C-alpha cells in the first residue's frame, strides 16, 4: 500500500492588516485585553473572494511540487465560508487551474476542514483510488463576522494555504490520524444566519449572530486535541520525544500552550503564528505548516504533529513524517489583484452593508 506524502505547499495571505488598535476604534476593547487573553496582535482582512485566495495558494503549491495541474486526480477545499454553496469551491479552483483530470469536493468541519481533508485525500491515495491530490484550507470570515460583538470579532481573520499530496513507497507522509467530534455540545459554537434554515425568514446572508461560549470551547478544545494527539502518538509509537515539531490550530496562545504541555512537547518545538493572523479557521494549520517550512523549522524526515479543533465541535490529530525535500521545486508568478483599501476600510464596508441589509 503506498503512503501519501506532502510534496508541495503554498499560502496566500491577504495583505491588509487589522491591528488590535484598529479594532479598538469601533469596539470596547484594547490591545492589552486581546493580547493577554489570546496572544493575537493582528489579523488579515481579505479584499478578494475566497476563491481567489484558494486559486493563488493552489498555483503556488503545485509549482512547489513541480506538478502540472493536469496531474491532479482530486482537489479538496476545506472551508465553512464558501463564496457560493452551489457550485462548490473546489470546482472553481479546478477551473482556474485547468485541472481537467481532477475530481473536486469541499469539506466543511469548520476549523478542522483542512485536516479532515488531509485524512480524506491520504486515505484515497493509500487505497490506490488516486495518486495526486491538492488539499486547500481557506477561510474568509470577515464578511460573516458580527463586528459589533467584541467576544468574537477580535479572534478571527482571513487566510488560505494549500498542500499537494502524492503517492510514495517511502516510509513518510501521513503515518497516523485520528478524527473526532463532541456533537453533544455542538450548539456552544453556532453562527446564526448561515444556512438554509435562515433563508426567506428575514435574514440577509452575512447578517450573522454568533453563539460562542468561549470558556467551554476552550476546555473542550484542549481535551479533544490532547486525546487525539495521544492516540496518534500511541499508534505510531513515537511518544513526545519523537515529535520534532507540533503544528497546532492557531485559535488562542493559551490553548496551544495547554495542548503542547499535555502532549509533553516543549513550546520550543511548537509552531506559533497566532499573534500575526488570529484564528483563520480551516487556514490555520496549512498556513502554519507553510511558514514552518519557510522558517526552516521542518528538517528532512522530521516527525510533525498536526492537531486542530473547530465548530461541531470537531477535533483531530495527524502524525506526518516529512520527506527529503524541504525546499520548493518551483515558484508560481500568480498574484492577487492590488489592494486599494485599508483593512479598517474593508471592515467598515462590511459593517455598513450589514446595517443596510437590516434596514432594507
Ligand atoms: C474567548 C476567550 C479569549 C475569552 O477569554 P476569557 O478569559 O474566557 O474571558 P471571559 O469570557 O471570562 O470574559 C471576561 C470579561 O472580558 C470581557 N470581554 C470579552 N471580550 C472582550 C474584548 N474583546 N475586549 C475586552 N473585554 C472583553 C467579557 O465581557 C467579560 O467581562 P465581564 O467579566 O464584565 O462579563 C477564551 O474563552 C477563549 O479563547 N476561548 C476559546 C475560543 C476559541 O479559541 N475558539 C475557537 C473556535 S475554533
Coordinates of C-alpha atoms and ligand atoms in Angstrom, one line a residue:
X1 CA 0.0 0.0 0.0
X2 CA 1.5 3.4 -0.9
X3 CA 1.9 6.3 1.6
X4 CA 0.6 9.8 1.0
X5 CA 3.4 12.4 1.3
X6 CA 3.3 16.2 1.1
X7 CA 5.4 17.4 -1.8
X8 CA 4.0 20.9 -2.4
X9 CA 2.9 23.8 -0.2
X10 CA 1.9 27.4 -0.8
X11 CA 0.0 30.1 1.1
X12 CA -1.9 33.2 0.1
X13 CA -2.3 35.8 2.8
X14 CA -4.4 38.8 2.1
X15 CA -2.1 41.9 2.5
X16 CA -4.5 44.2 4.6
X17 CA -3.6 44.1 8.3
X18 CA -6.2 44.8 11.0
X19 CA -4.4 45.6 14.3
X20 CA -5.8 45.4 17.9
X21 CA -5.7 49.2 17.9
X22 CA -7.8 49.3 14.7
X23 CA -10.4 47.1 16.5
X24 CA -10.5 49.5 19.5
X25 CA -11.6 52.3 17.1
X26 CA -15.1 50.7 16.9
X27 CA -15.3 48.1 19.8
X28 CA -15.0 48.5 23.5
X29 CA -11.7 46.6 23.7
X30 CA -8.0 47.2 23.9
X31 CA -4.7 45.6 22.9
X32 CA -3.9 44.6 26.5
X33 CA -7.1 42.5 26.9
X34 CA -6.8 40.8 23.4
X35 CA -3.1 40.1 23.8
X36 CA -3.3 38.7 27.4
X37 CA -6.3 36.5 26.7
X38 CA -5.5 35.3 23.2
X39 CA -1.9 36.2 22.1
X40 CA -3.4 37.8 19.0
X41 CA -1.8 41.2 17.9
X42 CA -3.2 41.5 14.3
X43 CA -5.1 39.6 11.6
X44 CA -5.6 39.8 7.8
X45 CA -8.8 41.1 6.1
X46 CA -9.3 40.0 2.5
X47 CA -10.1 42.4 -0.3
X48 CA -10.9 39.4 -2.7
X49 CA -13.3 36.4 -2.5
X50 CA -12.1 33.2 -1.0
X51 CA -11.9 31.5 -4.5
X52 CA -9.1 33.9 -5.4
X53 CA -7.1 33.1 -2.3
X54 CA -7.7 29.4 -3.0
X55 CA -6.5 29.7 -6.6
X56 CA -3.3 31.6 -5.7
X57 CA -2.5 29.2 -2.9
X58 CA -3.1 26.2 -5.2
X59 CA -1.0 27.6 -8.0
X60 CA 1.9 28.1 -5.5
X61 CA 1.6 24.6 -4.0
X62 CA 1.6 23.0 -7.5
X63 CA 4.7 24.9 -8.6
X64 CA 6.4 23.9 -5.3
X65 CA 5.6 20.2 -6.1
X66 CA 6.7 20.6 -9.7
X67 CA 3.4 19.2 -10.9
X68 CA 1.2 20.2 -13.8
X69 CA -2.5 21.0 -12.9
X70 CA -3.5 18.1 -15.3
X71 CA -1.5 15.7 -13.0
X72 CA -4.1 16.2 -10.2
X73 CA -6.7 13.5 -9.5
X74 CA -8.5 15.3 -6.7
X75 CA -9.0 18.8 -5.3
X76 CA -10.4 19.1 -1.8
X77 CA -11.3 22.6 -0.5
X78 CA -11.7 22.7 3.3
X79 CA -13.8 25.7 4.4
X80 CA -17.0 26.7 6.1
X81 CA -17.1 30.2 4.4
X82 CA -17.7 29.3 0.7
X83 CA -18.2 32.1 -1.9
X84 CA -21.2 30.1 -3.1
X85 CA -22.6 26.9 -1.7
X86 CA -23.6 25.7 -5.3
X87 CA -21.3 25.2 -7.1
X88 CA -18.7 24.3 -4.6
X89 CA -15.3 26.0 -4.0
X90 CA -13.1 23.1 -5.3
X91 CA -14.7 23.2 -8.8
X92 CA -13.8 26.9 -9.0
X93 CA -10.1 26.0 -8.3
X94 CA -10.3 23.1 -10.8
X95 CA -11.5 25.5 -13.5
X96 CA -8.9 28.3 -12.7
X97 CA -6.0 25.8 -12.6
X98 CA -7.2 23.8 -15.7
X99 CA -7.0 20.6 -13.6
X100 CA -9.3 18.8 -16.0
X101 CA -8.5 15.3 -14.7
X102 CA -9.3 16.1 -11.1
X103 CA -12.5 15.4 -9.1
X104 CA -13.5 18.4 -6.8
X105 CA -15.1 18.4 -3.4
X106 CA -15.5 20.7 -0.4
X107 CA -15.1 19.5 3.2
X108 CA -16.7 21.5 6.0
X109 CA -15.8 20.7 9.5
X110 CA -15.1 24.3 10.4
X111 CA -11.6 25.0 11.7
X112 CA -10.5 21.3 11.2
X113 CA -11.7 21.2 7.5
X114 CA -8.1 21.1 6.1
X115 CA -7.2 18.3 8.5
X116 CA -10.3 16.3 7.7
X117 CA -9.5 16.9 4.0
X118 CA -5.9 15.6 4.6
X119 CA -7.3 12.4 6.0
X120 CA -9.7 12.0 3.1
X121 CA -7.0 12.6 0.4
X122 CA -4.4 10.4 2.1
X123 CA -6.8 7.6 2.7
X124 CA -7.8 7.7 -1.1
X125 CA -4.1 7.7 -2.0
X126 CA -3.4 4.7 0.3
X127 CA -6.3 2.8 -1.2
X128 CA -4.9 3.4 -4.7
X129 CA -8.0 5.4 -5.8
X130 CA -5.9 8.4 -6.6
X131 CA -2.2 9.3 -6.8
X132 CA -2.0 13.1 -6.7
X133 CA -4.3 15.4 -4.6
X134 CA -4.5 19.1 -3.7
X135 CA -5.8 19.9 -0.3
X136 CA -6.7 23.5 0.5
X137 CA -7.6 25.1 3.8
X138 CA -9.1 28.6 3.4
X139 CA -11.4 30.9 5.1
X140 CA -12.9 34.3 4.6
X141 CA -14.6 35.1 7.9
X142 CA -14.6 38.9 7.7
X143 CA -17.8 39.3 5.7
X144 CA -19.6 36.9 8.0
X145 CA -18.3 38.4 11.3
X146 CA -20.6 40.2 13.7
X147 CA -18.3 43.2 14.0
X148 CA -20.4 44.6 16.9
X149 CA -19.7 41.6 19.1
X150 CA -16.3 42.0 20.9
X151 CA -16.4 38.4 22.2
X152 CA -15.8 37.1 18.7
X153 CA -14.7 40.0 16.4
X154 CA -11.2 40.2 18.0
X155 CA -10.5 36.5 17.5
X156 CA -10.7 35.7 13.8
X157 CA -9.0 36.6 10.5
X158 CA -8.9 35.6 6.8
X159 CA -6.3 33.4 5.0
X160 CA -5.6 30.4 2.9
X161 CA -3.0 27.7 2.1
X162 CA -2.7 24.5 0.1
X163 CA -0.7 21.4 0.0
X164 CA 0.0 18.7 -2.7
X165 CA -0.1 15.1 -1.6
X166 CA 1.4 12.3 -3.7
X167 CA 1.6 8.6 -3.5
X168 CA 5.0 7.2 -2.5
X169 CA 6.6 3.9 -1.5
X170 CA 8.8 5.7 1.0
X171 CA 8.2 5.5 4.8
X172 CA 6.9 9.0 5.0
X173 CA 3.7 11.1 4.8
X174 CA 0.6 10.8 6.9
X175 CA 1.5 7.9 9.3
X176 CA -1.5 8.1 11.6
X177 CA -4.7 10.2 12.0
X178 CA -7.5 10.5 14.5
X179 CA -10.7 12.4 13.8
X180 CA -13.3 13.1 16.5
X181 CA -16.3 15.3 17.4
X182 CA -18.1 16.4 20.5
X183 CA -21.5 16.6 18.8
X184 CA -23.3 16.7 22.2
X185 CA -22.1 20.4 22.7
X186 CA -22.4 21.5 19.0
X187 CA -24.6 24.5 19.9
X188 CA -21.9 26.2 22.0
X189 CA -20.3 27.5 18.8
X190 CA -23.0 28.4 16.4
X191 CA -23.3 31.1 13.7
X192 CA -26.9 32.0 13.1
X193 CA -27.7 33.4 9.6
X194 CA -25.5 31.0 7.6
X195 CA -27.5 28.1 6.1
X196 CA -30.9 27.4 4.5
X197 CA -32.6 27.4 7.9
X198 CA -32.5 31.2 7.7
X199 CA -33.4 31.5 4.0
X200 CA -36.5 33.6 3.4
X201 CA -37.0 34.1 7.1
X202 CA -35.9 37.7 7.4
X203 CA -32.2 37.1 7.4
X204 CA -29.8 38.5 4.9
X205 CA -26.7 36.5 4.2
X206 CA -23.8 37.7 6.3
X207 CA -26.1 39.3 8.8
X208 CA -24.9 36.8 11.5
X209 CA -25.3 36.3 15.2
X210 CA -22.6 34.3 16.9
X211 CA -23.3 32.0 19.8
X212 CA -19.8 31.5 21.4
X213 CA -19.3 30.0 24.8
X214 CA -15.6 30.8 25.0
X215 CA -14.6 29.1 28.2
X216 CA -16.4 25.8 27.4
X217 CA -15.0 25.8 23.9
X218 CA -11.5 26.4 25.4
X219 CA -11.9 23.4 27.7
X220 CA -13.2 21.1 25.0
X221 CA -10.5 22.2 22.6
X222 CA -7.8 21.2 25.0
X223 CA -9.5 17.8 25.8
X224 CA -10.2 16.9 22.2
X225 CA -6.8 17.8 20.8
X226 CA -4.9 16.2 23.7
X227 CA -6.9 13.0 23.3
X228 CA -6.3 12.9 19.5
X229 CA -2.6 13.6 20.0
X230 CA -2.3 10.8 22.5
X231 CA -4.0 8.4 20.1
X232 CA -1.7 9.2 17.1
X233 CA 1.5 9.3 19.2
X234 CA 0.5 5.9 20.6
X235 CA -0.4 4.4 17.2
X236 CA 3.0 5.4 15.7
X237 CA 4.9 4.6 18.9
X238 CA 6.6 7.9 18.6
X239 CA 5.9 9.4 22.0
X240 CA 6.5 13.1 22.8
X241 CA 10.3 12.8 22.4
X242 CA 9.8 11.6 18.8
X243 CA 8.0 14.8 17.8
X244 CA 10.2 17.3 16.0
X245 CA 7.5 20.0 15.6
X246 CA 3.9 20.5 16.7
X247 CA 1.9 22.4 14.1
X248 CA -1.4 23.2 16.0
X249 CA -4.6 25.0 15.2
X250 CA -4.0 28.7 16.0
X251 CA -7.0 30.0 17.9
X252 CA -5.5 31.1 21.1
X253 CA -2.0 31.0 22.5
X254 CA -3.2 29.7 25.9
X255 CA -4.9 26.7 24.2
X256 CA -1.7 26.0 22.2
X257 CA 0.4 26.1 25.4
X258 CA -2.1 23.8 27.2
X259 CA -2.1 21.2 24.3
X260 CA 1.7 21.2 24.0
X261 CA 2.1 20.8 27.7
X262 CA -0.3 17.8 27.8
X263 CA 1.4 16.3 24.8
X264 CA 4.7 16.6 26.7
X265 CA 6.3 18.7 23.9
X266 CA 8.0 22.0 24.9
X267 CA 7.0 25.3 23.2
X268 CA 10.4 25.5 21.5
X269 CA 9.2 22.6 19.4
X270 CA 5.7 24.1 18.8
X271 CA 5.0 26.4 15.9
X272 CA 3.1 29.6 16.8
X273 CA 1.9 32.4 14.4
X274 CA -1.5 33.2 16.1
X275 CA -0.1 36.7 17.0
X276 CA 0.1 37.7 13.4
X277 CA -3.1 36.1 11.9
X278 CA -5.6 35.3 14.7
X279 CA -7.9 32.3 14.1
X280 CA -8.2 31.7 10.4
X281 CA -10.3 28.6 11.0
X282 CA -9.5 26.0 8.2
X283 CA -6.5 28.0 7.1
X284 CA -4.6 28.0 10.4
X285 CA -2.8 24.6 10.2
X286 CA -1.8 24.7 6.5
X287 CA -0.6 28.3 6.8
X288 CA 1.4 27.4 9.9
X289 CA 2.8 24.4 8.1
X290 CA 3.9 26.5 5.1
X291 CA 5.5 29.0 7.4
X292 CA 7.3 26.3 9.4
X293 CA 8.9 25.3 6.1
X294 CA 9.7 28.9 5.1
X295 CA 11.3 29.4 8.5
X296 CA 13.5 26.3 8.2
X297 CA 11.7 24.6 11.2
X298 CA 11.0 21.4 9.2
X299 CA 14.1 19.2 8.6
X300 CA 14.2 16.3 6.2
X301 CA 12.4 13.2 7.8
X302 CA 11.0 15.4 10.6
X303 CA 8.1 14.0 12.5
X304 CA 5.3 16.6 12.6
X305 CA 2.2 16.5 14.9
X306 CA -0.7 18.4 13.4
X307 CA -3.7 19.0 15.6
X308 CA -6.9 21.1 15.4
X309 CA -10.4 21.7 16.7
X310 CA -13.4 23.6 15.5
X311 CA -17.2 24.1 15.5
X312 CA -19.1 20.8 15.7
X313 CA -17.0 20.5 18.0
X314 CA -14.7 18.6 15.7
X315 CA -11.1 17.8 16.6
X316 CA -8.2 15.8 15.1
X317 CA -4.5 14.9 15.1
X318 CA -2.1 13.7 12.5
X319 CA 1.4 12.4 12.5
X320 CA 3.2 13.4 9.3
X321 CA 6.7 12.3 8.5
X322 CA 8.3 14.8 6.2
X323 CA 10.2 13.6 3.1
X324 CA 13.7 14.5 2.0
X325 CA 12.9 17.8 0.3
X326 CA 12.1 20.9 2.4
X327 CA 12.5 23.5 -0.5
X328 CA 10.1 24.2 -3.3
X329 CA 10.9 22.8 -6.8
X330 CA 9.5 25.9 -8.4
X331 CA 7.5 29.2 -7.9
X332 CA 4.3 30.5 -9.4
X333 CA 4.0 34.0 -10.8
X334 CA 0.3 34.2 -9.9
X335 CA -0.5 37.1 -7.6
X336 CA -3.6 38.7 -6.0
X337 CA -5.1 41.8 -7.6
X338 CA -3.8 45.0 -6.0
X339 CA -5.2 46.2 -2.6
X340 CA -7.0 49.6 -2.8
X341 CA -8.3 49.9 0.8
X342 CA -7.1 49.6 4.3
X343 CA -8.3 46.6 6.4
X344 CA -10.3 49.1 8.6
X345 CA -12.0 50.5 5.4
X346 CA -12.9 46.9 4.3
X347 CA -14.3 46.1 7.7
X348 CA -16.2 49.4 7.9
X349 CA -17.7 48.4 4.5
X350 CA -18.9 45.1 5.9
X351 CA -20.4 46.9 8.9
X352 CA -22.2 49.4 6.6
X353 CA -23.5 46.6 4.3
X354 CA -24.9 44.8 7.4
X355 CA -26.6 47.9 8.7
X356 CA -28.0 48.4 5.2
X357 CA -29.4 44.9 5.0
X358 CA -31.0 45.3 8.4
X359 CA -32.7 48.5 7.4
X360 CA -33.9 47.1 4.0
Ligands
LIG1 C1 -12.8 33.9 24.1 C2 -11.8 33.9 25.2 C3 -10.5 34.6 24.7 C4 -12.3 34.7 26.4 O1 -11.4 34.7 27.4 P1 -11.8 34.5 28.9 O2 -10.7 34.6 29.8 O3 -12.6 33.2 29.0 O4 -12.8 35.8 29.1 P2 -14.3 35.8 29.6 O5 -15.2 35.2 28.6 O6 -14.3 35.2 31.0 O7 -14.6 37.3 29.7 C5 -14.0 38.1 30.7 C6 -14.5 39.5 30.5 O8 -14.0 40.1 29.4 C7 -15.0 40.7 28.6 N1 -14.6 40.7 27.2 C8 -14.9 39.8 26.2 N2 -14.4 40.1 25.1 C9 -13.7 41.3 25.3 C10 -12.8 42.1 24.5 N3 -12.6 41.8 23.2 N4 -12.3 43.1 25.0 C11 -12.5 43.4 26.3 N5 -13.2 42.7 27.1 C12 -13.8 41.6 26.6 C13 -16.2 39.9 28.9 O9 -17.4 40.7 28.6 C14 -16.1 39.7 30.3 O10 -16.5 40.8 31.0 P3 -17.3 40.7 32.4 O11 -16.5 39.9 33.3 O12 -17.6 42.1 32.8 O13 -18.6 39.9 32.0 C15 -11.5 32.5 25.7 O14 -12.6 31.9 26.3 C16 -11.1 31.6 24.5 O15 -10.1 31.7 23.9 N6 -11.9 30.5 24.2 C17 -11.7 29.6 23.1 C18 -12.2 30.3 21.9 C19 -11.6 29.7 20.7 O16 -10.5 29.6 20.6 N7 -12.5 29.5 19.7 C20 -12.1 29.0 18.5 C21 -13.1 28.2 17.9 S1 -12.5 27.3 16.5

